[in-house]
Coordinates of C-alpha atoms in Angstrom, one line a residue:
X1033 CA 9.8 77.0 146.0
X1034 CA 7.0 79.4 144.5
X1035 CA 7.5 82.7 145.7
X1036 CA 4.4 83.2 146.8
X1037 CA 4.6 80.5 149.4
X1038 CA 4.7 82.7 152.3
X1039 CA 1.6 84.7 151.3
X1040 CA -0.3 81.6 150.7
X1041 CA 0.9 80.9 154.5
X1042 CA -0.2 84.2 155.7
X1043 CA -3.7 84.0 154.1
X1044 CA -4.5 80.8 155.9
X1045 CA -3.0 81.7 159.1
X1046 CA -4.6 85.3 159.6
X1047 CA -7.7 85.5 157.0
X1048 CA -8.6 88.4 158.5
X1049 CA -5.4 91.1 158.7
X1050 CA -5.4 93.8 155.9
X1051 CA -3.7 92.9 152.9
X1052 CA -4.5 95.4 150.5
X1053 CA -6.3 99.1 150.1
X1054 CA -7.6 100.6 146.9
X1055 CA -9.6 103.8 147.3
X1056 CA -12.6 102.6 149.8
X1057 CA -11.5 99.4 148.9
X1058 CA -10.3 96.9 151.6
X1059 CA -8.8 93.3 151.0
X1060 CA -8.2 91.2 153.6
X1061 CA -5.4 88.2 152.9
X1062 CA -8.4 85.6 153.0
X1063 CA -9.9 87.8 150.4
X1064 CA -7.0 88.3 148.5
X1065 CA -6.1 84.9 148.3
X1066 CA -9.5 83.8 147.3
X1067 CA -9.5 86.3 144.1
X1068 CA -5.9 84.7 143.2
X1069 CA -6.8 81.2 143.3
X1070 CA -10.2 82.4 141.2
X1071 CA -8.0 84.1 138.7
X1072 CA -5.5 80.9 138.4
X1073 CA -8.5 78.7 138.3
X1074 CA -10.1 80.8 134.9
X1075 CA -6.5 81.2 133.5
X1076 CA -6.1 77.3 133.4
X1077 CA -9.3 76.4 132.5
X1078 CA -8.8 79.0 129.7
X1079 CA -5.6 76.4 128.8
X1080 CA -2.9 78.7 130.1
X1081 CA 0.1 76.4 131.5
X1082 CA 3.0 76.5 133.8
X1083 CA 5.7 78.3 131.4
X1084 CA 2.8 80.5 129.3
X1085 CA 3.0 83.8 129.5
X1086 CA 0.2 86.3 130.9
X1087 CA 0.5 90.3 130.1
X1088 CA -0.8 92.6 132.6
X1089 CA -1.4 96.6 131.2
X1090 CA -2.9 97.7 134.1
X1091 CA -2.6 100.7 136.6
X1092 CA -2.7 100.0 140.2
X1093 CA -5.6 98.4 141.3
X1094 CA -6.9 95.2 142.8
X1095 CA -7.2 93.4 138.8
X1096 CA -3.4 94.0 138.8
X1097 CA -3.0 91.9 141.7
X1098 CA -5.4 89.3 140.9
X1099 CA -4.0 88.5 137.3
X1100 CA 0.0 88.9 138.6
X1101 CA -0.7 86.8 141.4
X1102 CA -3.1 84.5 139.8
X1103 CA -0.4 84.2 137.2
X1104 CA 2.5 83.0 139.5
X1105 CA 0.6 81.2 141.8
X1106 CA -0.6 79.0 138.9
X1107 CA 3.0 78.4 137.1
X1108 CA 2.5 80.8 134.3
X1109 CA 5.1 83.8 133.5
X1110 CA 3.9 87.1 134.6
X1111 CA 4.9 89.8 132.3
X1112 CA 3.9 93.4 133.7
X1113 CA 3.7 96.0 130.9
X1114 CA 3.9 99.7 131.1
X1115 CA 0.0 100.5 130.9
X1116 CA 1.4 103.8 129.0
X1117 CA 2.8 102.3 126.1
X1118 CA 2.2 102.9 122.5
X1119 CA 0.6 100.5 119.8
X1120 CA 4.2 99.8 118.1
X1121 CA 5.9 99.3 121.7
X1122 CA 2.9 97.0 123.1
X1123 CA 3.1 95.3 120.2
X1124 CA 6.8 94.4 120.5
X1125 CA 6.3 93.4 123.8
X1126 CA 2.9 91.2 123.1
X1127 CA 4.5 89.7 120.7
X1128 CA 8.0 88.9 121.8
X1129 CA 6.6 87.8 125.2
X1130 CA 4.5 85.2 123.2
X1131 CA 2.0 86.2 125.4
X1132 CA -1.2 84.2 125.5
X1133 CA -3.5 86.1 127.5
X1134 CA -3.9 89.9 128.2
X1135 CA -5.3 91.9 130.7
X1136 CA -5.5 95.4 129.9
X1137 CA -7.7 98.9 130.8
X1138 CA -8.8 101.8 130.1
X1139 CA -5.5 103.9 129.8
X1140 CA -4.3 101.0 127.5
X1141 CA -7.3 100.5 126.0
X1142 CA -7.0 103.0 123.1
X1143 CA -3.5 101.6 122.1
X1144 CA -4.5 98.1 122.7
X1145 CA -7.4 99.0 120.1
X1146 CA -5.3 99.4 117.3
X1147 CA -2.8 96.4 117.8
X1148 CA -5.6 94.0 119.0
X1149 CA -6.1 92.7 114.9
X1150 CA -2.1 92.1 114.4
X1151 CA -1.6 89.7 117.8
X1152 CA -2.6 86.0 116.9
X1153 CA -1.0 84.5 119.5
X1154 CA -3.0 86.5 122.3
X1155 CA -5.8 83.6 122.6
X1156 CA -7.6 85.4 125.9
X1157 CA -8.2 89.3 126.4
X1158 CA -9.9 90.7 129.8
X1159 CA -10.6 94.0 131.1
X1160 CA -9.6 95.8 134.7
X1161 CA -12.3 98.0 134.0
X1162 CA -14.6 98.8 130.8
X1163 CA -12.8 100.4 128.5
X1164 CA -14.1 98.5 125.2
X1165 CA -17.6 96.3 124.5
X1166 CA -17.4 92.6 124.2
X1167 CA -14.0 92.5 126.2
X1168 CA -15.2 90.8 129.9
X1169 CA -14.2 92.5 133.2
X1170 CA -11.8 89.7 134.9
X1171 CA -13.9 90.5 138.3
X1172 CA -16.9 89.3 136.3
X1173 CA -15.0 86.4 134.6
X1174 CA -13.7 84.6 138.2
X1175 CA -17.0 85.0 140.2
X1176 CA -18.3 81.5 139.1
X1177 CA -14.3 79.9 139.6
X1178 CA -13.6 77.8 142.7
X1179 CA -11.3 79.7 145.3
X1180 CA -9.3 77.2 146.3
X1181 CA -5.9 78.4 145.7
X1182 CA -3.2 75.3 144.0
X1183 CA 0.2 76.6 144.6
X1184 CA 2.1 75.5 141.7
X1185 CA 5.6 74.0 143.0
X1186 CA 8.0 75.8 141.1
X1187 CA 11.8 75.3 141.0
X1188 CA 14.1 77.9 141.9
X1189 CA 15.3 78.6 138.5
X1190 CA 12.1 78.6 136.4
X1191 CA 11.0 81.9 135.7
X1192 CA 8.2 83.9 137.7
X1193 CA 7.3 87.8 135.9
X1194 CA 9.6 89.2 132.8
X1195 CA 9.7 92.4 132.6
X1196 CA 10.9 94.6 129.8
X1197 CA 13.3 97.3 130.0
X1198 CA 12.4 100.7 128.9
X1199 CA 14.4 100.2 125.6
X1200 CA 16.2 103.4 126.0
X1201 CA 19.0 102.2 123.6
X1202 CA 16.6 100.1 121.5
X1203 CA 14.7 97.5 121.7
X1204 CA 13.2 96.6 124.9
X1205 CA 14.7 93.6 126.4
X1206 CA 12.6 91.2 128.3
X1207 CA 14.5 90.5 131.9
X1208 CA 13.8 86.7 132.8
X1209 CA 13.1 87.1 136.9
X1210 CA 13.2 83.4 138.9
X1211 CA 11.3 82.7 141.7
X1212 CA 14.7 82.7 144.0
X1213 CA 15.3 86.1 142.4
X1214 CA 12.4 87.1 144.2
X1215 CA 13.0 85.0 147.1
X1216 CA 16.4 86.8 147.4
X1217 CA 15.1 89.7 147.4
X1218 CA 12.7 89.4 149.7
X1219 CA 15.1 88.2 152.3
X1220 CA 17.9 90.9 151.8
X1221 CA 14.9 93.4 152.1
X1222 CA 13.7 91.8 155.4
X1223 CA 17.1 91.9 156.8
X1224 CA 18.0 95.0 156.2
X1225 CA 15.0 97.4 156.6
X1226 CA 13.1 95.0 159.7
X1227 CA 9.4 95.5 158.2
X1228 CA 7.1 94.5 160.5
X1229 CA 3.2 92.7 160.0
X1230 CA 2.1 95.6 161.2
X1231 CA 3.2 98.0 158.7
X1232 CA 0.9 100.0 156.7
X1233 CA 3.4 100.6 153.4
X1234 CA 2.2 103.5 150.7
X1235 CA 2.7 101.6 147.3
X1236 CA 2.6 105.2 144.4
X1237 CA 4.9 104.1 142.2
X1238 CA 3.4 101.8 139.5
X1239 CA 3.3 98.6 139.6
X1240 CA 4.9 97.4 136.8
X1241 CA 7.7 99.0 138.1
X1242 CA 10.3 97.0 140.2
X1243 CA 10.1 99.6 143.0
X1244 CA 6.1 98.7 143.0
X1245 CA 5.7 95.0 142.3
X1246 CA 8.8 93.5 143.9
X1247 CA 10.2 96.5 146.8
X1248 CA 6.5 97.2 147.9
X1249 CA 3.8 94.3 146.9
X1250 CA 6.0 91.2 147.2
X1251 CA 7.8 92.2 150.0
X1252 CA 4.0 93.5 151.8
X1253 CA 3.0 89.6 151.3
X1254 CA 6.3 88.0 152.5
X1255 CA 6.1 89.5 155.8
X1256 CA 2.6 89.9 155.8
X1257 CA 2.4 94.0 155.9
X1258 CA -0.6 96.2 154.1
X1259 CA 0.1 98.7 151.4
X1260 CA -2.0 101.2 150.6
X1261 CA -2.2 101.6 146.4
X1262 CA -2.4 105.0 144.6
X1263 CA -2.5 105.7 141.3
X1264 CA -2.0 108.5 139.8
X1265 CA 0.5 110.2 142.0
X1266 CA -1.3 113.2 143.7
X1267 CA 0.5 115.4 146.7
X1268 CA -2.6 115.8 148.6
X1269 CA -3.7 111.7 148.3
X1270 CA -0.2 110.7 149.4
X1271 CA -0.6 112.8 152.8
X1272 CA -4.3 111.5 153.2
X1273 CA -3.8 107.9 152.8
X1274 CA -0.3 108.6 155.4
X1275 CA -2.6 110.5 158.0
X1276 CA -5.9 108.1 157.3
X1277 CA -4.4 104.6 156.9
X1278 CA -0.9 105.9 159.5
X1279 CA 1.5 104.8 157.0
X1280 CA 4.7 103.9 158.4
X1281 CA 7.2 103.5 155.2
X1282 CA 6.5 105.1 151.5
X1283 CA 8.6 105.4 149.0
X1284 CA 8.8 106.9 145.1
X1285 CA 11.2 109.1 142.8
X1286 CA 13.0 111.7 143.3
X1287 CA 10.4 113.9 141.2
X1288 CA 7.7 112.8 143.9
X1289 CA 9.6 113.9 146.5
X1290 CA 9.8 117.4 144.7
X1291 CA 6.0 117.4 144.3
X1292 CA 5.5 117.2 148.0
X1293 CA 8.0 119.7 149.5
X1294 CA 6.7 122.3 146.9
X1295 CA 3.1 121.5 147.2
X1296 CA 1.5 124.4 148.5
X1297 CA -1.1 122.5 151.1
X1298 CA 2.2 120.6 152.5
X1299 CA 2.1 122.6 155.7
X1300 CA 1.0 121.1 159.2
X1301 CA 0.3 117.8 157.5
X1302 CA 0.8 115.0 160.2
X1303 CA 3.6 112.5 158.8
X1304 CA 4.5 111.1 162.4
X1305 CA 3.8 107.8 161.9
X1306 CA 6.4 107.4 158.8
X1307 CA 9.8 105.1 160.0
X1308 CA 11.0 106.9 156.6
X1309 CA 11.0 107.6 153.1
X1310 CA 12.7 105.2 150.0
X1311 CA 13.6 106.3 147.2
X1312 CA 15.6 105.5 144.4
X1313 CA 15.5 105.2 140.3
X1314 CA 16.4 108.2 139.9
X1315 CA 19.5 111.0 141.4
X1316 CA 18.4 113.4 144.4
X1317 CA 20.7 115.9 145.5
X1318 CA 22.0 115.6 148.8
X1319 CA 21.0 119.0 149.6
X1320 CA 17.5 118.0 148.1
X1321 CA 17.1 115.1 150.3
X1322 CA 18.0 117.1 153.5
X1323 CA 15.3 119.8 152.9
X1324 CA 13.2 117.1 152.8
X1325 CA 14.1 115.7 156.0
X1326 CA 13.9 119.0 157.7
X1327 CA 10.5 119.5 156.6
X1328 CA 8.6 116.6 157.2
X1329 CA 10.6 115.0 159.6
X1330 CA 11.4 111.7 158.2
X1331 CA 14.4 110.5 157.0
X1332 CA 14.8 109.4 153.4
X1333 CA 16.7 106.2 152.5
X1334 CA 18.0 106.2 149.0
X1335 CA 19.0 103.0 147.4
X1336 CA 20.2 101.7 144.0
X1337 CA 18.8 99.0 141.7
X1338 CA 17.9 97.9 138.4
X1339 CA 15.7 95.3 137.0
X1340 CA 18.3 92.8 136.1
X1341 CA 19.0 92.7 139.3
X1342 CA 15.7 92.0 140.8
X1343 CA 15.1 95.8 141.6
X1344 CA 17.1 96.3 144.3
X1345 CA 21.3 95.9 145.5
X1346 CA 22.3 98.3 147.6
X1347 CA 20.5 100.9 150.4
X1348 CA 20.7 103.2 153.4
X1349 CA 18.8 101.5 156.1
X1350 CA 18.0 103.1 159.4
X1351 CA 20.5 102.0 162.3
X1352 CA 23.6 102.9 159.5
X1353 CA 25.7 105.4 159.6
X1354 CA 24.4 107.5 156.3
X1355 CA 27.0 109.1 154.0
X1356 CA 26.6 112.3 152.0
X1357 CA 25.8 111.1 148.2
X1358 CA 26.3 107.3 148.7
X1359 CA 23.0 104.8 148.2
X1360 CA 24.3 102.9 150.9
X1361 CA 25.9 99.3 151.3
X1362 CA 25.0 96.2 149.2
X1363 CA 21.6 94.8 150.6
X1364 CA 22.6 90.9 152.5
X1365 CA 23.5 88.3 149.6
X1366 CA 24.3 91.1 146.8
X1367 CA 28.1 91.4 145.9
X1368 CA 28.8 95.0 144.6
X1369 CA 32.1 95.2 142.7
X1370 CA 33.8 98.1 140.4
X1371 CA 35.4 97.1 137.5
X1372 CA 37.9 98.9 135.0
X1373 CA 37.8 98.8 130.9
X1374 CA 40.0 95.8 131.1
X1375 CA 37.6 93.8 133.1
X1376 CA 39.4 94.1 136.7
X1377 CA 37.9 95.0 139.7
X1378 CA 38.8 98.4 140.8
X1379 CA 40.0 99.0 144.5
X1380 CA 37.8 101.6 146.8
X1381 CA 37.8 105.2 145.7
X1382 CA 38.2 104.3 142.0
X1383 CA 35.9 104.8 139.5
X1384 CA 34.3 102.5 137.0
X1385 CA 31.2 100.2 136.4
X1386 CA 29.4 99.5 138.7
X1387 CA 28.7 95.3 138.7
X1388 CA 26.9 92.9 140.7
X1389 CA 26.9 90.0 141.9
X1390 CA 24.4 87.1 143.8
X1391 CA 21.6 85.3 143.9
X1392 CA 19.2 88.6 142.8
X1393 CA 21.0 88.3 139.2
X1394 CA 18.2 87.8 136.7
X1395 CA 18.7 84.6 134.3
X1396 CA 18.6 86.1 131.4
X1397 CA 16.7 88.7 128.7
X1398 CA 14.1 86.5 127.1
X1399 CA 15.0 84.9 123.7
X1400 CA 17.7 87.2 123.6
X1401 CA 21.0 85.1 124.3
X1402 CA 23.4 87.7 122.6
X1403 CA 22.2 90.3 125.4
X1404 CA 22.5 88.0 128.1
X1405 CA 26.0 87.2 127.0
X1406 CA 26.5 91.2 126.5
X1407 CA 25.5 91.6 129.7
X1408 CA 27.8 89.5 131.9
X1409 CA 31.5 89.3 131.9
X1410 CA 33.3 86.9 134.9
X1411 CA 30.1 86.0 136.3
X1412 CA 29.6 89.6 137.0
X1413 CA 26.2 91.5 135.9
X1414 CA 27.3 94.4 134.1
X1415 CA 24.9 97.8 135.0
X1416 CA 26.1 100.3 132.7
X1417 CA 25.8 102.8 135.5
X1418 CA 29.4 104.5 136.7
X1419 CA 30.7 104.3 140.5
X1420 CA 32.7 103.9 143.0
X1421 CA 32.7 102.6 146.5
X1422 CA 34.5 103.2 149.6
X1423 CA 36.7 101.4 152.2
X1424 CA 33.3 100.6 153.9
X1425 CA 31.7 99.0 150.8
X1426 CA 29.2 102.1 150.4
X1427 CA 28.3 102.9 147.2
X1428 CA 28.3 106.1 145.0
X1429 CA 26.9 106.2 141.7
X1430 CA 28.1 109.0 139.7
X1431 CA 26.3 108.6 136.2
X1432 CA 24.7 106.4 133.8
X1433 CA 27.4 105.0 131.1
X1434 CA 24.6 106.4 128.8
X1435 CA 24.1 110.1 130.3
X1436 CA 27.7 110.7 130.0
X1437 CA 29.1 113.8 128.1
X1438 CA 32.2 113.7 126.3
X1439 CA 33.4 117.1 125.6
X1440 CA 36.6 117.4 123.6
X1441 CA 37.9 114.5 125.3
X1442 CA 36.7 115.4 128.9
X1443 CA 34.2 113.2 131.1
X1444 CA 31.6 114.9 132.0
X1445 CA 28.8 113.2 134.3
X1446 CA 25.5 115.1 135.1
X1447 CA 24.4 113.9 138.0
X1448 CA 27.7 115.6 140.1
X1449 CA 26.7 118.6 138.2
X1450 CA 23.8 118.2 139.6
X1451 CA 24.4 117.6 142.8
X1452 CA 26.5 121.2 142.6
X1453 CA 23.7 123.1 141.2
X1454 CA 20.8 121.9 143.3
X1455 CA 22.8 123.6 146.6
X1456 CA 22.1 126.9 144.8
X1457 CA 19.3 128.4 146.9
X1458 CA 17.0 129.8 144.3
X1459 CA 17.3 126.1 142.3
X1460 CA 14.1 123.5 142.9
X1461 CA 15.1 121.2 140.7
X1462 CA 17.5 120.5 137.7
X1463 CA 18.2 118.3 135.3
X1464 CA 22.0 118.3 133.2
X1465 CA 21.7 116.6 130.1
X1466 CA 24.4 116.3 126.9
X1467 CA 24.1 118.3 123.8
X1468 CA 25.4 117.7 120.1
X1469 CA 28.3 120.1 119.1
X1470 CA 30.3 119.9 115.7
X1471 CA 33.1 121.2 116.8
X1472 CA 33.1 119.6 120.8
X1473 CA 31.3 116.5 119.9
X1474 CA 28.6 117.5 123.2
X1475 CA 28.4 120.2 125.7
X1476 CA 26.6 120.4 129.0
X1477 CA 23.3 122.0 129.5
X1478 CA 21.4 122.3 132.8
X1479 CA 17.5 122.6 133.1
X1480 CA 16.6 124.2 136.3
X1481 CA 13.3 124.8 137.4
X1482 CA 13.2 127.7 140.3
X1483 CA 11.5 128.0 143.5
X1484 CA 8.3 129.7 144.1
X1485 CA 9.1 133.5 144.2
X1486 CA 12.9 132.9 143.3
X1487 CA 14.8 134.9 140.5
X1488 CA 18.6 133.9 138.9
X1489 CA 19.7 135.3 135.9
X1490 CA 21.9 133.1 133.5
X1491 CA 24.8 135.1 134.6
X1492 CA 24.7 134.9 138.5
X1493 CA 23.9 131.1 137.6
X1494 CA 27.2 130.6 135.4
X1495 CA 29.3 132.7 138.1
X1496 CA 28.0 130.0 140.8
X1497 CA 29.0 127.3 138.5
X1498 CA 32.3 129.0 137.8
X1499 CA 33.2 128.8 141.5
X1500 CA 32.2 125.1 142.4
X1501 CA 33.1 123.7 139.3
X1502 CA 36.1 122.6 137.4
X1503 CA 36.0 125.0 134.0
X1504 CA 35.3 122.7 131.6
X1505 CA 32.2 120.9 133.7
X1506 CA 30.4 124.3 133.9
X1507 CA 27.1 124.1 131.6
X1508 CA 27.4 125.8 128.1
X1509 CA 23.5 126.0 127.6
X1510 CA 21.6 127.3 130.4
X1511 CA 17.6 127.1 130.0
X1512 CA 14.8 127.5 132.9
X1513 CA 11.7 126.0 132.8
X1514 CA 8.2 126.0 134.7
X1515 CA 8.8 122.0 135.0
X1516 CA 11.1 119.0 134.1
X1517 CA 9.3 116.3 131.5
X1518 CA 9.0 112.8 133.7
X1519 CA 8.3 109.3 132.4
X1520 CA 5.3 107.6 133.2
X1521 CA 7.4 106.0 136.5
X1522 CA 7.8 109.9 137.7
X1523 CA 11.7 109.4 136.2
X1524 CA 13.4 112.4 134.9
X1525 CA 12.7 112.2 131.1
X1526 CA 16.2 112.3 130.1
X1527 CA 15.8 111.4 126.6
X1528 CA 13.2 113.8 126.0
X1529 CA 14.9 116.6 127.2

């Protein structure tokens, strides 16, 4: 079953109901479905075929959803690139996907540019907007195809989008997504957080993101909900579109969450019609969170996913008891285990990685069969991320494997540092990260960003730490900052740091 069956269902039944809002823009599911069965018609008239792959560098905007759905709808591979990436990693990508048409704009248009000579195998290149002569706009290039939308009838198991990871530790990986992955997905979303068609759902996260595409857009067109796209993030847009379009659910990083409580025209905006706030992708504080709540009034709902496992396995959901520092239980039809480094599961309270297990599982990383095999142990899809849960099944992440420090022997992991730290009342935000040490192997050092009109001296800061902390967790290296680096998904830029 194609994923997109219910959207396709939607379109024809209510032609008229909102689908989609870009700027002034409005698409109405008729609409919508029209562009997508224009975009699938060019795409195999242009010779692409069930199983070829389509590359989509595009911010959000109506062209993303014409050549992603266009691309599933029609039985081609939808591969969603990070419009932000540079000629050597959009290369990689391009070229590992075997990609055979590209649709790209202006913010990857420069990049793009200089790669464009080396790509044989991209046959077809189309524009979102104009961002280089002789490359057609893709709203020019369907206007003359027929609308009638051909829902190809895809197995369970064949593959809809790949998506590749950020490559953090190398290479990025391309993660093979079936349609029931989606499918999954979509109905563990539906039973647990009860959208309605009536919602109006803020989509600011990018799309290529599996917050965006699969949390927000797919899940908008299963049940038949709006969502209003932004891009780029902007405090004062996101309370527009939520007072203008009454936004009932919006979601995004922990970063954007900072933006808005410390924007400075935050004050007496109207956020009554929000049911509440996701997020996820990142740590938040508890005490973070909470300020959050008591400001705007909404309650924030953090959950825990990753792209292998179609984006999302576990969340807080309204009606649930909520537990200080736990993403909540595993979402309906996701299996959360905790296994030790001999491969058993753990019981509740112990720590160790976090694994999954289900229907949401990806298949695989494309052409990569070692990684796949890396990757899953038991049947079990290995996260890399360290937890724990408890006797109710709710889940606690304490680190990534990755962001772990090891100093002289000790386990150190940031993000409970973190949690510490951000309590401190002068602290906005922070960020813990592991430094190189000869003699230690890595010591801890915390980033902290202050509040408007705050003061803390590195001394007052390390006698805080001294008292809530276990001695050898306290930070070594202490540095404050006007700002934390993000990457391009509003992600604490770890690696930079």
């Amino acid at each position: 079953m194609n994923f997109l069956s219910e959207f396709v269902r939607t379109a024809r039944r209510l032609p008229n109901r909102t689908a989609a809002v870009w700027g002034d823009r409005t698409l109405t599911y008729g609409e919508l479905v029209e562009c997508v069965g224009k975009t699938a018609s060019l795409f195999r008239r242009l010779g692409v075929r069930p199983g070829d792959r389509v590359a989509i560098a595009l911010n959000n905007r109506p062209e993303f959803l014409f050549a992603y759905l266009g691309s599933v709808s029609s039985g081609a591979i939808a591969v969603p690139l990070n419009y932000l990436l540079k000629a050597d990693a959009l290369a990689f990508c391009l070229e590992d996907s075997g990609a055979k048409l590209l649709v790209a704009n202006v913010l990857a248009g420069p990049e793009f540019s200089k790669v464009r000579e080396q790509l044989p195998g991209v046959e077809h290149f189309f524009a979102g907007d104009e961002f280089q002569p002789g490359i057609p706009r893709l709203t020019e290039a369907i206007t003359a195809e027929g609308c009638h939308i051909d829902l190809y009838p895809a197995a369970a198991q064949e593959t809809a989008v790949v998506k590749y990871t950020s490559g953090t530790t190398g290479r990025p990986k391309g993660v093979m997504t079936t349609h029931d992955n989606v499918i999954a997905l979509m109905e563990g979303l539906t039973a647990a957080h009860a959208p309605r068609a009536e919602d109006v759902v803020l989509l600011v996260v990018p799309l290529f993101h599996g917050a965006g595409d699969m949390c927000v857009m797919n899940n908008c067109l299963w049940v038949g909900a709006a969502f209003v796209m932004q891009d780029p993030f902007s405090p004062p847009a996101v309370f527009d579109a939520i007072e203008r379009h009454r936004v009932c659910v919006f979601g995004g990083v922990p970063s954007m969450l900072h933006a808005l409580m410390s924007y400075p025209g935050s004050e007496g905006r109207d956020l009554s019609s929000v049911r509440y706030c996701a997020t996820g992708g990142d740590s938040m504080p508890q005490e973070q969170m909470e300020r959050f709540e008591r400001k705007f009034g909404v309650p924030v709902l953090e959950g825990y996913g990753l792209t292998e496992g179609t984006a999302a396995s576990a969340f807080n959901r309204l009606g649930l008891p909520r537990k200080s520092g736990s993403v909540g239980p595993a979402l309906p039809g996701v299996t959360i285990g905790i296994m030790d480094e001999e491969g058993n599961l753990a019981p509740a309270g112990e720590r160790g990685e976090i694994v999954l297990r289900g229907r949401q599982n990806m298949a695989g990383y494309w052409r990569n069969p070692q990684a796949t095999a890396d990757t899953f142990e038991k049947g079990w899809l290995l996260t890399g991320d360290i937890g724990y849960l408890d006797e109710e099944g709710y889940l606690y992440v304490v680190d990534r494997k990755k962001d772990m420090i090891i100093m002289s022997g000790e386990n150190i992991y940031p993000r409970e540092l973190e949690e510490i730290i951000a309590r401190h009342p002068a602290v906005q935000q922070v960020a813990v990260v592991g430094v190189p040490d000869r003699r230690r192997g890595q010591l801890p050092k915390a980033i902290i960003v202050l509040k408007e009109g705050h003061t803390l001296s590195e001394e007052d800061f390390l006698a805080f730490c001294r008292e809530k902390m276990a001695f050898f967790q306290v930070p070594k290296l202490v540095e404050f900052r006007s700002h934390i680096p993000t990457g391009p998904t509003g992600k604490v830029d770890k690696k930079a740091l």
